[in-house]
Coordinates of C-alpha atoms in Angstrom, one line a residue:
Chain A
M1 CA 0.1 0.0 -0.2
N2 CA 2.8 2.4 0.8
L3 CA 4.4 1.5 -2.0
I4 CA 1.5 2.7 -4.2
W5 CA 1.2 5.8 -2.8
L6 CA 5.1 6.3 -3.4
K7 CA 4.5 5.3 -6.9
F8 CA 1.3 7.9 -7.4
A9 CA 3.2 11.0 -5.2
R10 CA 6.1 10.5 -7.2
D11 CA 4.1 10.6 -10.7
R12 CA 3.7 14.6 -11.5
S13 CA 0.5 14.4 -14.2
A14 CA -1.9 11.7 -11.9
L15 CA -1.3 14.3 -9.0
T16 CA -1.9 16.8 -10.7
G17 CA -5.3 14.9 -11.8
L18 CA -6.2 13.9 -8.3
V19 CA -6.0 17.6 -7.1
I20 CA -8.5 18.7 -9.9
V21 CA -10.6 16.0 -8.8
A22 CA -10.8 16.7 -5.4
L23 CA -11.2 20.3 -6.0
V24 CA -14.3 20.0 -8.3
A25 CA -15.9 17.6 -5.8
L26 CA -15.3 20.2 -2.8
I27 CA -16.4 22.8 -5.9
A28 CA -19.7 20.6 -6.4
L29 CA -20.5 20.1 -2.6
L30 CA -20.2 23.9 -1.8
A31 CA -21.5 25.3 -4.9
Y32 CA -24.6 27.0 -3.9
Q33 CA -21.5 28.6 -1.2
I34 CA -19.1 29.4 -3.6
A35 CA -21.2 30.7 -6.3
P36 CA -21.4 34.0 -5.9
Y37 CA -24.9 34.5 -8.0
P38 CA -26.4 31.2 -6.7
E39 CA -30.1 32.4 -7.9
D40 CA -29.1 32.4 -11.4
A41 CA -29.2 28.6 -11.4
F42 CA -33.0 29.4 -12.4
S43 CA -33.7 33.5 -12.3
S44 CA -33.2 35.9 -14.8
D45 CA -32.4 40.0 -15.0
P46 CA -32.8 41.5 -18.3
M47 CA -31.3 44.0 -17.0
R48 CA -27.7 42.7 -16.9
R49 CA -27.5 40.3 -20.3
L50 CA -24.2 39.6 -21.9
R51 CA -22.1 42.1 -20.2
P52 CA -18.3 40.9 -20.8
P53 CA -16.0 39.7 -17.6
G54 CA -15.4 42.4 -15.1
A55 CA -15.5 43.0 -11.5
E56 CA -18.9 42.2 -10.6
H57 CA -18.9 38.9 -12.9
L58 CA -15.9 37.3 -13.3
L59 CA -17.2 34.9 -16.6
G60 CA -19.8 37.7 -18.0
T61 CA -23.1 36.9 -17.7
D62 CA -25.3 35.2 -20.7
S63 CA -28.1 36.1 -23.1
L64 CA -30.1 36.1 -20.1
G65 CA -28.6 38.4 -17.3
R66 CA -27.3 34.8 -15.4
D67 CA -23.5 35.2 -14.1
I68 CA -22.0 32.7 -15.8
L69 CA -18.9 32.0 -13.3
S70 CA -22.7 30.9 -11.1
R71 CA -23.8 28.6 -13.7
V72 CA -20.3 27.0 -14.5
V73 CA -19.9 26.0 -10.7
L74 CA -23.5 25.2 -9.8
G75 CA -22.8 23.1 -13.8
T76 CA -20.0 20.8 -11.7
R77 CA -23.3 19.1 -9.7
I78 CA -25.4 18.1 -12.9
A79 CA -21.8 16.8 -14.2
L80 CA -20.0 15.0 -11.2
G81 CA -24.2 13.8 -10.3
I82 CA -24.1 12.4 -13.9
A83 CA -20.6 11.1 -14.1
L84 CA -20.9 9.0 -10.4
S85 CA -24.6 7.9 -11.5
V86 CA -23.8 6.0 -14.9
V87 CA -20.5 4.5 -13.0
T88 CA -22.1 3.4 -10.4
A89 CA -24.5 2.1 -12.5
A90 CA -22.8 0.4 -15.6
M91 CA -20.6 -1.0 -12.9
A92 CA -23.5 -2.5 -11.0
I93 CA -24.8 -4.1 -14.7
G94 CA -21.2 -4.5 -15.8
V95 CA -19.3 -6.5 -13.4
P96 CA -21.6 -9.2 -12.3
L97 CA -22.3 -9.5 -16.6
G98 CA -18.2 -9.9 -16.2
L99 CA -17.5 -12.4 -13.2
V100 CA -20.6 -14.9 -14.6
A101 CA -19.0 -14.6 -18.1
G102 CA -15.5 -15.2 -17.2
Y103 CA -16.1 -17.7 -13.7
F104 CA -18.8 -20.3 -16.0
G105 CA -17.4 -20.3 -19.4
G106 CA -19.6 -22.1 -22.0
W107 CA -22.9 -21.0 -23.4
R108 CA -23.0 -18.6 -20.5
S109 CA -20.0 -17.0 -21.5
E110 CA -21.1 -17.1 -25.3
A111 CA -24.5 -15.2 -24.6
V112 CA -23.3 -12.8 -22.7
M113 CA -20.2 -11.3 -24.3
R114 CA -22.4 -11.7 -27.4
V115 CA -24.5 -9.2 -26.0
T116 CA -21.5 -7.3 -25.3
D117 CA -19.9 -7.5 -29.1
V118 CA -23.7 -6.1 -29.7
F119 CA -23.5 -2.6 -28.0
L120 CA -20.4 -2.2 -29.0
A121 CA -20.9 -2.9 -32.6
V122 CA -22.4 0.8 -33.0
P123 CA -20.1 3.8 -31.4
Q124 CA -20.9 4.4 -28.4
L125 CA -22.7 8.0 -29.2
I126 CA -24.8 6.6 -31.5
L127 CA -26.3 4.0 -29.6
A128 CA -26.5 6.4 -27.0
L129 CA -28.7 9.5 -29.3
A130 CA -31.2 6.7 -30.3
L131 CA -31.5 5.1 -26.8
A132 CA -32.2 9.1 -25.5
Q133 CA -34.5 10.0 -27.9
L134 CA -36.4 6.6 -28.1
L135 CA -37.1 7.2 -24.2
R136 CA -38.0 10.9 -24.5
P137 CA -35.5 13.3 -24.0
S138 CA -34.8 14.5 -20.3
L139 CA -31.7 14.3 -17.7
E140 CA -33.1 10.7 -16.7
S141 CA -33.0 9.4 -20.4
A142 CA -29.8 10.7 -21.4
M143 CA -28.4 8.7 -18.5
A144 CA -30.3 5.8 -19.0
A145 CA -28.6 5.8 -23.0
L146 CA -25.2 6.9 -21.1
I147 CA -25.6 3.5 -18.7
L148 CA -26.3 1.4 -21.1
T149 CA -23.8 2.3 -23.6
Y150 CA -21.1 1.8 -21.0
W151 CA -21.2 -1.3 -19.2
P152 CA -20.1 -3.6 -21.6
F153 CA -16.8 -1.8 -20.7
F154 CA -16.7 -3.2 -17.2
T155 CA -18.0 -7.0 -18.6
R156 CA -15.0 -6.9 -20.7
I157 CA -12.3 -6.5 -18.4
V158 CA -13.8 -7.9 -15.4
Y159 CA -14.6 -11.5 -18.7
A160 CA -10.7 -11.5 -18.8
E161 CA -9.5 -10.6 -16.0
T162 CA -11.9 -13.0 -14.2
Q163 CA -10.6 -15.6 -16.9
R164 CA -7.1 -15.0 -15.6
L165 CA -7.8 -15.9 -12.3
R166 CA -10.0 -19.0 -13.3
H167 CA -7.6 -21.3 -12.6
A168 CA -5.5 -19.6 -9.9
M169 CA -4.6 -22.1 -6.9
F170 CA -6.7 -19.9 -4.5
V171 CA -9.9 -20.2 -6.7
E172 CA -9.6 -24.4 -7.2
A173 CA -8.6 -24.2 -3.6
L174 CA -11.8 -22.5 -2.5
E175 CA -13.7 -25.1 -5.0
G176 CA -11.9 -27.9 -3.6
L177 CA -13.1 -26.5 0.0
G178 CA -16.7 -26.7 -1.1
A179 CA -17.3 -22.8 -1.1
R180 CA -20.1 -21.7 -3.5
P181 CA -19.5 -19.8 -7.1
L182 CA -21.3 -16.5 -5.8
R183 CA -19.0 -16.0 -3.0
I184 CA -15.9 -17.3 -4.4
M185 CA -17.1 -14.7 -7.5
F186 CA -17.7 -11.9 -5.1
L187 CA -15.6 -12.4 -2.2
H188 CA -12.2 -13.9 -4.0
I189 CA -12.5 -12.9 -7.5
L190 CA -13.8 -9.7 -7.0
P191 CA -11.1 -7.7 -4.7
N192 CA -8.3 -9.5 -6.7
I193 CA -9.4 -7.7 -10.2
A194 CA -10.4 -4.2 -8.3
S195 CA -7.3 -2.0 -10.0
P196 CA -8.3 -2.6 -13.8
I197 CA -11.9 -2.1 -12.7
I198 CA -11.1 1.4 -10.3
V199 CA -8.9 2.4 -13.4
R200 CA -11.7 1.6 -16.3
A201 CA -14.6 4.0 -13.7
T202 CA -12.3 6.8 -13.6
I203 CA -11.9 7.0 -17.1
G204 CA -15.2 6.4 -17.6
M205 CA -16.2 9.4 -15.4
G206 CA -14.6 11.5 -17.9
Y207 CA -16.7 10.0 -20.8
A208 CA -19.9 10.2 -18.9
I209 CA -19.4 14.3 -18.8
L210 CA -18.1 14.5 -22.0
T211 CA -20.9 12.9 -23.4
A212 CA -23.8 13.8 -21.2
A213 CA -22.0 17.4 -22.6
V214 CA -22.9 16.5 -26.5
L215 CA -26.1 15.0 -25.1
G216 CA -26.8 18.4 -23.1
F217 CA -25.3 20.3 -26.6
L218 CA -28.2 18.8 -28.8
G219 CA -31.0 19.2 -26.1
M220 CA -31.1 15.7 -25.4
G221 CA -29.8 16.2 -21.9
A222 CA -31.4 18.2 -19.5
P223 CA -33.5 20.9 -20.3
P224 CA -33.0 24.4 -19.9
P225 CA -32.9 26.7 -17.4
Q226 CA -30.7 23.9 -15.5
P227 CA -27.0 25.2 -16.1
E228 CA -25.2 22.0 -17.5
W229 CA -22.6 22.8 -19.3
G230 CA -23.4 21.8 -22.5
L231 CA -26.6 23.3 -22.9
M232 CA -25.0 26.3 -21.6
V233 CA -22.8 26.1 -24.8
A234 CA -25.6 25.4 -27.0
E235 CA -27.6 28.5 -25.9
S236 CA -24.5 30.2 -26.7
R237 CA -24.5 30.1 -30.2
D238 CA -26.9 32.2 -30.9
Y239 CA -24.3 35.1 -29.5
L240 CA -21.2 34.8 -31.0
P241 CA -18.8 36.2 -31.7
D242 CA -19.7 39.4 -29.8
A243 CA -20.0 37.0 -26.6
W244 CA -17.3 34.8 -26.6
W245 CA -17.3 34.5 -22.7
F246 CA -20.7 32.9 -23.2
A247 CA -19.0 29.7 -25.7
T248 CA -15.7 29.5 -23.8
F249 CA -16.2 28.9 -20.4
P250 CA -19.1 26.3 -20.2
G251 CA -16.7 24.7 -22.3
L252 CA -13.1 25.1 -20.5
A253 CA -15.0 23.7 -17.5
I254 CA -15.6 20.6 -19.1
F255 CA -11.9 20.1 -20.7
L256 CA -10.9 20.7 -17.0
V257 CA -13.0 18.0 -15.7
V258 CA -12.3 15.2 -18.1
F259 CA -9.2 15.9 -18.5
A260 CA -8.4 15.4 -14.6
F261 CA -10.0 11.9 -14.7
N262 CA -8.0 11.3 -17.7
L263 CA -4.4 12.3 -15.8
L264 CA -6.0 10.6 -12.9
G265 CA -7.3 7.2 -14.9
D266 CA -4.0 7.3 -16.7
G267 CA -1.2 7.4 -13.7
L268 CA -3.6 4.9 -11.7
R269 CA -3.1 2.7 -14.6
D270 CA 0.3 3.0 -14.8
I271 CA 0.4 1.8 -10.7
V272 CA -2.1 -1.1 -10.7
D273 CA -0.8 -2.7 -14.3
P274 CA 2.8 -2.3 -14.2
R275 CA 2.1 -4.6 -17.7
L276 CA 0.7 -1.9 -19.4
R277 CA 3.0 1.1 -18.7
R278 CA 3.5 3.1 -21.4
S279 CA 6.8 4.3 -20.8
R280 CA 5.7 7.0 -19.5
Chain B
M1 CA -5.1 -14.7 -46.6
L2 CA -8.6 -15.9 -48.5
L3 CA -9.6 -18.2 -45.7
F4 CA -8.3 -15.1 -42.5
L5 CA -11.1 -12.4 -45.0
L6 CA -13.7 -15.4 -45.0
R7 CA -13.5 -15.8 -41.5
R8 CA -13.3 -12.1 -40.3
V9 CA -16.5 -11.2 -42.8
L10 CA -18.7 -14.6 -40.6
L11 CA -18.0 -13.5 -37.8
V12 CA -19.9 -10.2 -38.6
V13 CA -22.6 -12.0 -39.0
P14 CA -23.9 -12.5 -35.6
V15 CA -22.9 -8.9 -34.5
L16 CA -25.2 -7.6 -37.1
F17 CA -28.3 -9.6 -36.3
G18 CA -27.8 -8.8 -33.0
L19 CA -27.9 -5.2 -33.9
L20 CA -31.0 -5.6 -36.0
L21 CA -32.2 -7.7 -32.8
L22 CA -31.5 -4.9 -30.3
T23 CA -33.3 -2.1 -32.7
F24 CA -36.2 -4.3 -33.0
V25 CA -36.4 -4.8 -29.3
L26 CA -35.9 -1.1 -29.2
T27 CA -38.6 0.0 -31.2
R28 CA -40.8 -2.3 -31.3
V29 CA -40.8 -4.2 -28.0
V30 CA -39.9 -1.7 -24.9
P31 CA -42.5 1.4 -26.1
S32 CA -45.8 0.2 -24.8
D33 CA -47.1 1.8 -28.3
P34 CA -44.4 1.3 -30.8
A35 CA -47.0 2.8 -33.3
A36 CA -47.2 6.3 -31.6
A37 CA -43.3 6.2 -30.6
L38 CA -42.6 5.9 -33.8
A39 CA -44.9 8.5 -35.5
G40 CA -43.4 11.0 -32.5
D41 CA -45.1 13.7 -30.6
Q42 CA -47.2 15.5 -33.3
A43 CA -48.9 12.4 -35.0
T44 CA -52.2 12.4 -35.0
P45 CA -54.5 9.3 -34.2
Q46 CA -54.9 8.7 -38.3
Q47 CA -51.0 8.6 -39.0
I48 CA -50.4 6.1 -35.4
A49 CA -53.3 3.8 -36.8
E50 CA -51.8 3.9 -40.6
L51 CA -48.0 3.4 -39.0
R52 CA -49.7 0.5 -37.0
A53 CA -51.4 -1.2 -40.2
T54 CA -48.4 -1.0 -42.3
Y55 CA -45.7 -2.3 -39.6
G56 CA -48.0 -4.9 -38.4
F57 CA -47.6 -4.4 -34.6
D58 CA -50.7 -6.0 -34.4
R59 CA -49.4 -9.5 -35.5
P60 CA -47.2 -11.6 -33.3
L61 CA -43.3 -10.5 -32.4
P62 CA -41.3 -12.9 -33.6
E63 CA -43.5 -12.6 -37.4
Q64 CA -42.9 -8.8 -37.1
F65 CA -39.5 -9.3 -36.6
L66 CA -38.5 -11.7 -39.6
H67 CA -41.0 -8.5 -41.6
Y68 CA -38.6 -6.5 -40.2
L69 CA -35.6 -8.7 -41.5
V70 CA -36.8 -8.2 -45.2
Q71 CA -38.0 -5.0 -44.7
I72 CA -33.9 -3.7 -44.7
A73 CA -33.0 -6.7 -46.7
H74 CA -34.9 -5.1 -49.2
G75 CA -33.5 -1.9 -48.4
D76 CA -36.8 -0.1 -46.4
L77 CA -35.3 1.7 -43.5
G78 CA -38.7 3.5 -43.3
S79 CA -39.4 7.3 -43.9
S80 CA -38.9 10.3 -42.6
Y81 CA -42.2 11.5 -40.5
F82 CA -41.2 15.5 -41.9
T83 CA -40.3 14.9 -44.9
R84 CA -42.2 12.0 -46.0
R85 CA -39.1 11.1 -47.9
P86 CA -37.6 7.7 -47.9
V87 CA -34.8 7.4 -45.1
I88 CA -32.5 5.2 -47.5
E89 CA -32.8 8.1 -50.2
D90 CA -31.7 10.2 -47.4
L91 CA -28.8 8.4 -46.5
I92 CA -27.7 7.6 -49.9
E93 CA -27.6 11.1 -50.8
R94 CA -25.9 11.9 -47.9
L95 CA -23.3 9.5 -47.8
P96 CA -20.3 10.7 -49.9
A97 CA -20.0 14.0 -47.7
T98 CA -19.7 12.1 -43.6
L99 CA -17.1 9.4 -46.3
E100 CA -15.7 12.7 -48.1
L101 CA -15.1 14.5 -44.1
T102 CA -14.4 11.3 -42.2
F103 CA -11.9 9.7 -44.2
F104 CA -10.1 13.8 -44.4
A105 CA -10.3 13.6 -41.0
L106 CA -8.4 10.4 -40.4
L107 CA -5.5 10.9 -43.1
L108 CA -5.0 14.4 -41.1
S109 CA -5.2 12.3 -38.3
V110 CA -3.0 9.8 -38.7
G111 CA -0.6 12.2 -41.6
L112 CA -0.1 14.2 -38.7
G113 CA 0.4 11.4 -35.5
I114 CA 2.4 9.2 -36.2
P115 CA 5.0 11.8 -37.2
L116 CA 4.2 13.5 -34.3
G117 CA 4.3 10.1 -31.9
V118 CA 7.3 9.2 -33.6
V119 CA 9.4 12.3 -32.9
A120 CA 8.4 12.4 -29.4
A121 CA 9.5 9.0 -28.6
L122 CA 12.9 9.8 -30.1
H123 CA 13.1 13.1 -28.1
H124 CA 11.7 11.4 -24.7
N125 CA 11.9 12.9 -21.7
R126 CA 12.3 16.5 -23.4
W127 CA 10.6 19.5 -23.4
L128 CA 9.3 18.3 -26.8
D129 CA 8.3 14.9 -25.6
Q130 CA 6.5 16.8 -22.7
V131 CA 4.1 19.1 -24.6
L132 CA 3.4 16.0 -26.7
R133 CA 1.9 13.9 -24.0
V134 CA -0.1 17.4 -22.8
F135 CA -1.1 17.0 -26.1
S136 CA -1.9 13.6 -26.3
V137 CA -3.7 13.4 -22.7
G138 CA -6.0 16.9 -23.6
G139 CA -6.4 16.3 -27.0
I140 CA -9.1 13.6 -25.8
A141 CA -10.7 15.8 -23.3
I142 CA -12.2 18.3 -25.2
A143 CA -15.9 18.8 -26.3
S144 CA -15.8 18.4 -30.0
F145 CA -19.0 21.2 -30.5
W146 CA -16.9 23.4 -28.1
L147 CA -13.6 23.4 -30.5
A148 CA -16.2 23.4 -33.3
L149 CA -17.2 26.9 -31.8
M150 CA -14.1 27.9 -31.0
L151 CA -12.5 27.4 -34.2
Q152 CA -15.6 29.0 -35.9
L153 CA -15.1 31.6 -33.4
V154 CA -11.4 32.5 -34.4
F155 CA -10.4 31.6 -37.8
A156 CA -14.4 32.6 -39.6
M157 CA -15.7 34.8 -37.4
E158 CA -12.8 37.0 -36.3
L159 CA -9.6 36.6 -38.8
D160 CA -12.4 35.5 -41.6
L161 CA -9.4 33.2 -43.1
L162 CA -12.2 30.4 -43.6
P163 CA -16.1 29.9 -44.5
L164 CA -18.1 29.4 -41.2
R165 CA -20.0 26.6 -42.3
G166 CA -21.5 24.3 -45.6
R167 CA -19.6 22.3 -47.9
I168 CA -19.0 24.6 -50.6
S169 CA -19.7 28.5 -51.7
I170 CA -23.6 28.9 -52.4
T171 CA -22.2 31.2 -55.4
G172 CA -19.7 28.2 -56.3
D173 CA -20.8 25.3 -58.2
A174 CA -20.2 21.7 -57.5
P175 CA -17.8 19.8 -59.0
P176 CA -19.3 17.3 -61.9
H177 CA -20.7 14.0 -60.4
L178 CA -18.5 11.0 -60.1
T179 CA -17.7 9.5 -56.3
G180 CA -19.8 12.3 -54.6
S181 CA -16.2 13.8 -52.8
Y182 CA -16.3 17.5 -54.0
L183 CA -12.3 16.9 -54.1
I184 CA -11.6 13.9 -55.2
D185 CA -14.2 14.6 -57.9
A186 CA -12.7 18.6 -58.4
L187 CA -8.9 17.0 -58.6
V188 CA -10.7 14.5 -61.6
F189 CA -12.1 16.7 -63.7
W190 CA -9.2 19.7 -63.0
R191 CA -11.5 22.1 -61.7
P192 CA -8.7 24.2 -59.1
D193 CA -11.1 26.9 -58.2
I194 CA -13.4 24.3 -57.0
L195 CA -11.3 21.8 -55.2
R196 CA -9.6 25.5 -53.6
D197 CA -13.0 26.2 -52.2
A198 CA -13.5 22.7 -50.7
L199 CA -10.5 22.6 -48.9
E200 CA -11.4 25.7 -47.7
H201 CA -14.5 24.2 -46.6
I202 CA -13.3 21.3 -45.3
A203 CA -10.9 22.8 -42.9
L204 CA -12.4 23.8 -40.1
P205 CA -14.8 20.8 -39.6
A206 CA -12.2 18.0 -40.0
A207 CA -9.6 19.7 -37.9
T208 CA -12.2 19.6 -35.3
L209 CA -13.0 16.1 -36.4
A210 CA -9.6 14.7 -36.0
F211 CA -8.5 16.7 -32.7
G212 CA -9.7 13.6 -30.6
S213 CA -8.1 10.9 -33.1
L214 CA -4.8 12.7 -33.9
A215 CA -4.5 12.8 -30.0
T216 CA -4.7 9.4 -29.8
I217 CA -2.3 8.3 -32.0
V218 CA 0.1 10.5 -31.4
R219 CA -0.2 8.5 -28.4
F220 CA -0.4 4.9 -29.2
S221 CA 3.0 5.3 -32.4
R222 CA 5.0 7.3 -29.5
S223 CA 4.3 4.5 -26.7
G224 CA 4.9 1.7 -30.0
V225 CA 8.2 3.3 -30.8
L226 CA 9.2 4.0 -27.4
E227 CA 8.8 -0.6 -26.3
T228 CA 10.0 -1.5 -29.4
L229 CA 13.2 1.0 -29.1
Q230 CA 13.8 -1.4 -25.8
K231 CA 13.6 -4.8 -27.6
D232 CA 17.2 -7.5 -28.1
F233 CA 17.1 -6.9 -32.0
V234 CA 17.6 -3.2 -31.9
T235 CA 20.4 -3.3 -29.2
F236 CA 21.9 -5.9 -31.4
E237 CA 21.4 -4.1 -34.7
T238 CA 23.0 -0.9 -33.1
A239 CA 26.1 -3.3 -31.8
I240 CA 26.7 -4.5 -35.6
G241 CA 26.7 -0.8 -36.4
Y242 CA 24.0 0.0 -37.9
P243 CA 23.1 3.6 -37.9
R244 CA 20.3 5.0 -36.1
R245 CA 18.8 6.1 -38.9
V246 CA 17.9 3.4 -41.0
I247 CA 17.3 1.0 -38.0
I248 CA 14.0 3.3 -37.2
A249 CA 13.2 4.3 -40.7
K250 CA 13.7 0.0 -41.7
Y251 CA 13.3 -1.7 -38.2
V252 CA 11.5 -0.1 -35.5
L253 CA 9.0 1.5 -37.4
R254 CA 7.3 -2.0 -39.1
N255 CA 7.4 -3.2 -35.5
S256 CA 5.7 -0.3 -33.5
L257 CA 2.8 0.9 -36.1
V258 CA 1.1 -2.5 -35.2
S259 CA -1.2 -1.4 -32.5
T260 CA -1.5 2.3 -34.0
V261 CA -3.5 0.5 -36.5
T262 CA -5.8 -1.8 -34.9
Q263 CA -6.6 1.9 -33.3
I264 CA -7.0 3.3 -36.4
G265 CA -10.4 0.8 -36.8
L266 CA -11.7 1.9 -33.2
L267 CA -11.2 5.7 -34.4
F268 CA -13.0 5.0 -37.4
G269 CA -16.3 4.3 -35.0
G270 CA -15.1 7.3 -32.8
L271 CA -15.1 10.1 -36.1
I272 CA -18.2 9.2 -37.9
A273 CA -20.0 9.5 -34.6
G274 CA -18.3 12.6 -33.9
A275 CA -19.4 13.8 -37.1
V276 CA -22.7 14.1 -35.7
V277 CA -21.8 17.2 -33.8
V278 CA -19.7 18.6 -36.7
E279 CA -21.7 18.0 -39.0
A280 CA -24.5 19.7 -37.1
V281 CA -22.2 23.1 -36.3
F282 CA -20.7 23.1 -39.8
D283 CA -23.9 22.6 -41.3
W284 CA -22.4 19.8 -43.4
P285 CA -24.8 17.7 -45.5
G286 CA -23.6 14.5 -44.2
I287 CA -25.4 12.1 -42.0
G288 CA -24.2 13.1 -39.0
G289 CA -25.9 16.4 -39.4
Y290 CA -29.4 14.7 -40.8
A291 CA -29.2 12.8 -37.4
A292 CA -29.0 15.6 -35.8
G293 CA -31.4 17.0 -37.2
A294 CA -33.4 14.2 -36.1
V295 CA -32.8 14.1 -33.0
F296 CA -34.1 18.1 -33.0
S297 CA -37.0 17.6 -34.8
A298 CA -37.8 14.3 -32.7
D299 CA -38.0 12.6 -36.2
F300 CA -37.3 9.0 -34.6
Q301 CA -37.2 6.9 -38.1
P302 CA -33.8 8.7 -39.7
L303 CA -32.0 8.3 -36.3
L304 CA -32.7 4.3 -36.5
G305 CA -31.7 4.6 -40.3
V306 CA -28.2 6.1 -39.0
T307 CA -27.5 3.8 -36.2
L308 CA -27.9 0.8 -38.5
L309 CA -25.5 2.1 -41.6
I310 CA -22.9 3.5 -39.1
G311 CA -23.2 0.1 -37.6
A312 CA -22.9 -2.0 -40.6
V313 CA -19.8 0.5 -42.3
Y314 CA -17.9 0.4 -38.7
A315 CA -18.0 -3.2 -39.1
G316 CA -16.8 -3.1 -42.7
V317 CA -13.9 -1.0 -41.5
N318 CA -12.5 -3.7 -39.0
I319 CA -12.6 -5.7 -41.3
V320 CA -10.0 -3.3 -43.7
V321 CA -7.8 -2.8 -40.5
D322 CA -8.1 -6.4 -39.5
L323 CA -6.4 -7.0 -43.4
I324 CA -4.0 -4.6 -43.1
H325 CA -3.1 -6.0 -39.4
A326 CA -2.7 -9.2 -41.1
W327 CA -0.6 -7.5 -44.1
I328 CA 1.8 -6.0 -41.7
D329 CA 2.2 -8.6 -39.0
P330 CA 2.1 -12.0 -41.2
R331 CA 1.6 -14.0 -38.0
V332 CA -2.5 -12.5 -36.8
A333 CA -3.7 -14.2 -39.7
E334 CA -1.9 -17.8 -38.8
T335 CA -3.7 -17.4 -35.3
M336 CA -7.2 -17.3 -35.9

């Protein structure tokens, strides 16, 4: 454990990622305390519309006179909320399926892995769009669509890892002692394959935030007046090039948070899986 | 090699069948009233009843599925509820524009990404490498719709260097139709004026689309070269006095680019998906913009058609990638 921390502390980019992620989580928790105009999540003030960045409004105001800094800060709650629920739910579906497929093999693994293939046969964004559309556009539909497109990634990795451990000495010993499959899978195999799952989940956070923003931009995510970053960028389009700040800052927020999760995910992968070490 | 190709094609069949089953379940089984779901919000009861009759929603499900398969085998992807045009016709008309954009973006990201990745690896841990490393992680974190707007803001609106949207100037003509790609057609019929116009129009959307995959390719080719450089044969060749340039150009590159090539298949899927957003922002008249339009008007049939078409194109591209992979590394074909 100490060794892992030592390695982590030496990896400057992973550490940067962790610091930013921690900061963003803090901002999300304290959003209503930090935002200078917390009421601007929903209320508008046409008297101060489209003000450029200045002392009163650090990042300017939008077309309805709402403070952009406040909305970007409040948006962290939506982004992290979506990402956490999507990744957790995708894990809840994908991990057990991968365990079953990898442990039992045979028709069970065929069935699970062929379904996984089908979900991976179409680019994730396209599938998410079709699903969100079918479920009627709303924030919940967007989240459901993201969950349904992301679980196969967990299944695939858990399947491969479980197969690797299937005939490990400790698994065969447990079988010899008469432990039931469920017990072996969840209490003994799962803890041994936690690291790649955590790495996947970290990268999945970035994926979920980015894709949720795309759905929001296309009008299939959070409805107005929610301070969702993708939606904010979409609303800014009619005011370019004059109100450049309106489009710029929500997009920067997306970039920063996704970047941080990717840095962290990369760093974690290098530490927990030296085989994949990308000679950084 | 032929056997390899045949096996590879056969592997795709169950996946495509599964995709059809999945779309069938999603559109016909999940919604309580599939006719109403297909028709969209603005449909009248007569329209819904009409749909129910044409698609046979009152029949048993297996019969419906068979009917669905037969329909798709005949190229019938339904029609748009707004324009009333058959989806398949729209798709055929718009596919060349999307293929032109995605292949141009792919060319851009491979053509720039591999040299940059190799350069980064050869400058391992020096400042150039550090810069490219930040870029390769950052590039995939940028939302493409935002990058598109930023590029429009700087290059089209502020600097007025490149056109804001579209595939060709409104005042200019399209080249004579041969392949459907304006760039290739303008080259073949040698119309430099159109070629220039088309190049100016494709520059920003292609740059937006290429950005994420460029970052991925830099990353993979960099790590591929770094890994190969540590192999024993490189040490051996260095020891017997081969010039470094020859070792890298002749042996290291071929050995290290295998993993990059396999990435290209995955990237192509990302590019085609990214085209939805990029085409929507730049008014590019391809299937991506078509899908985005269908999203805005809650028109489900076109979106379903796009999903199936992209699934098929994606499968085809992956077969081609596997063939290239087998050509670079013949051991691959033997293990399959």
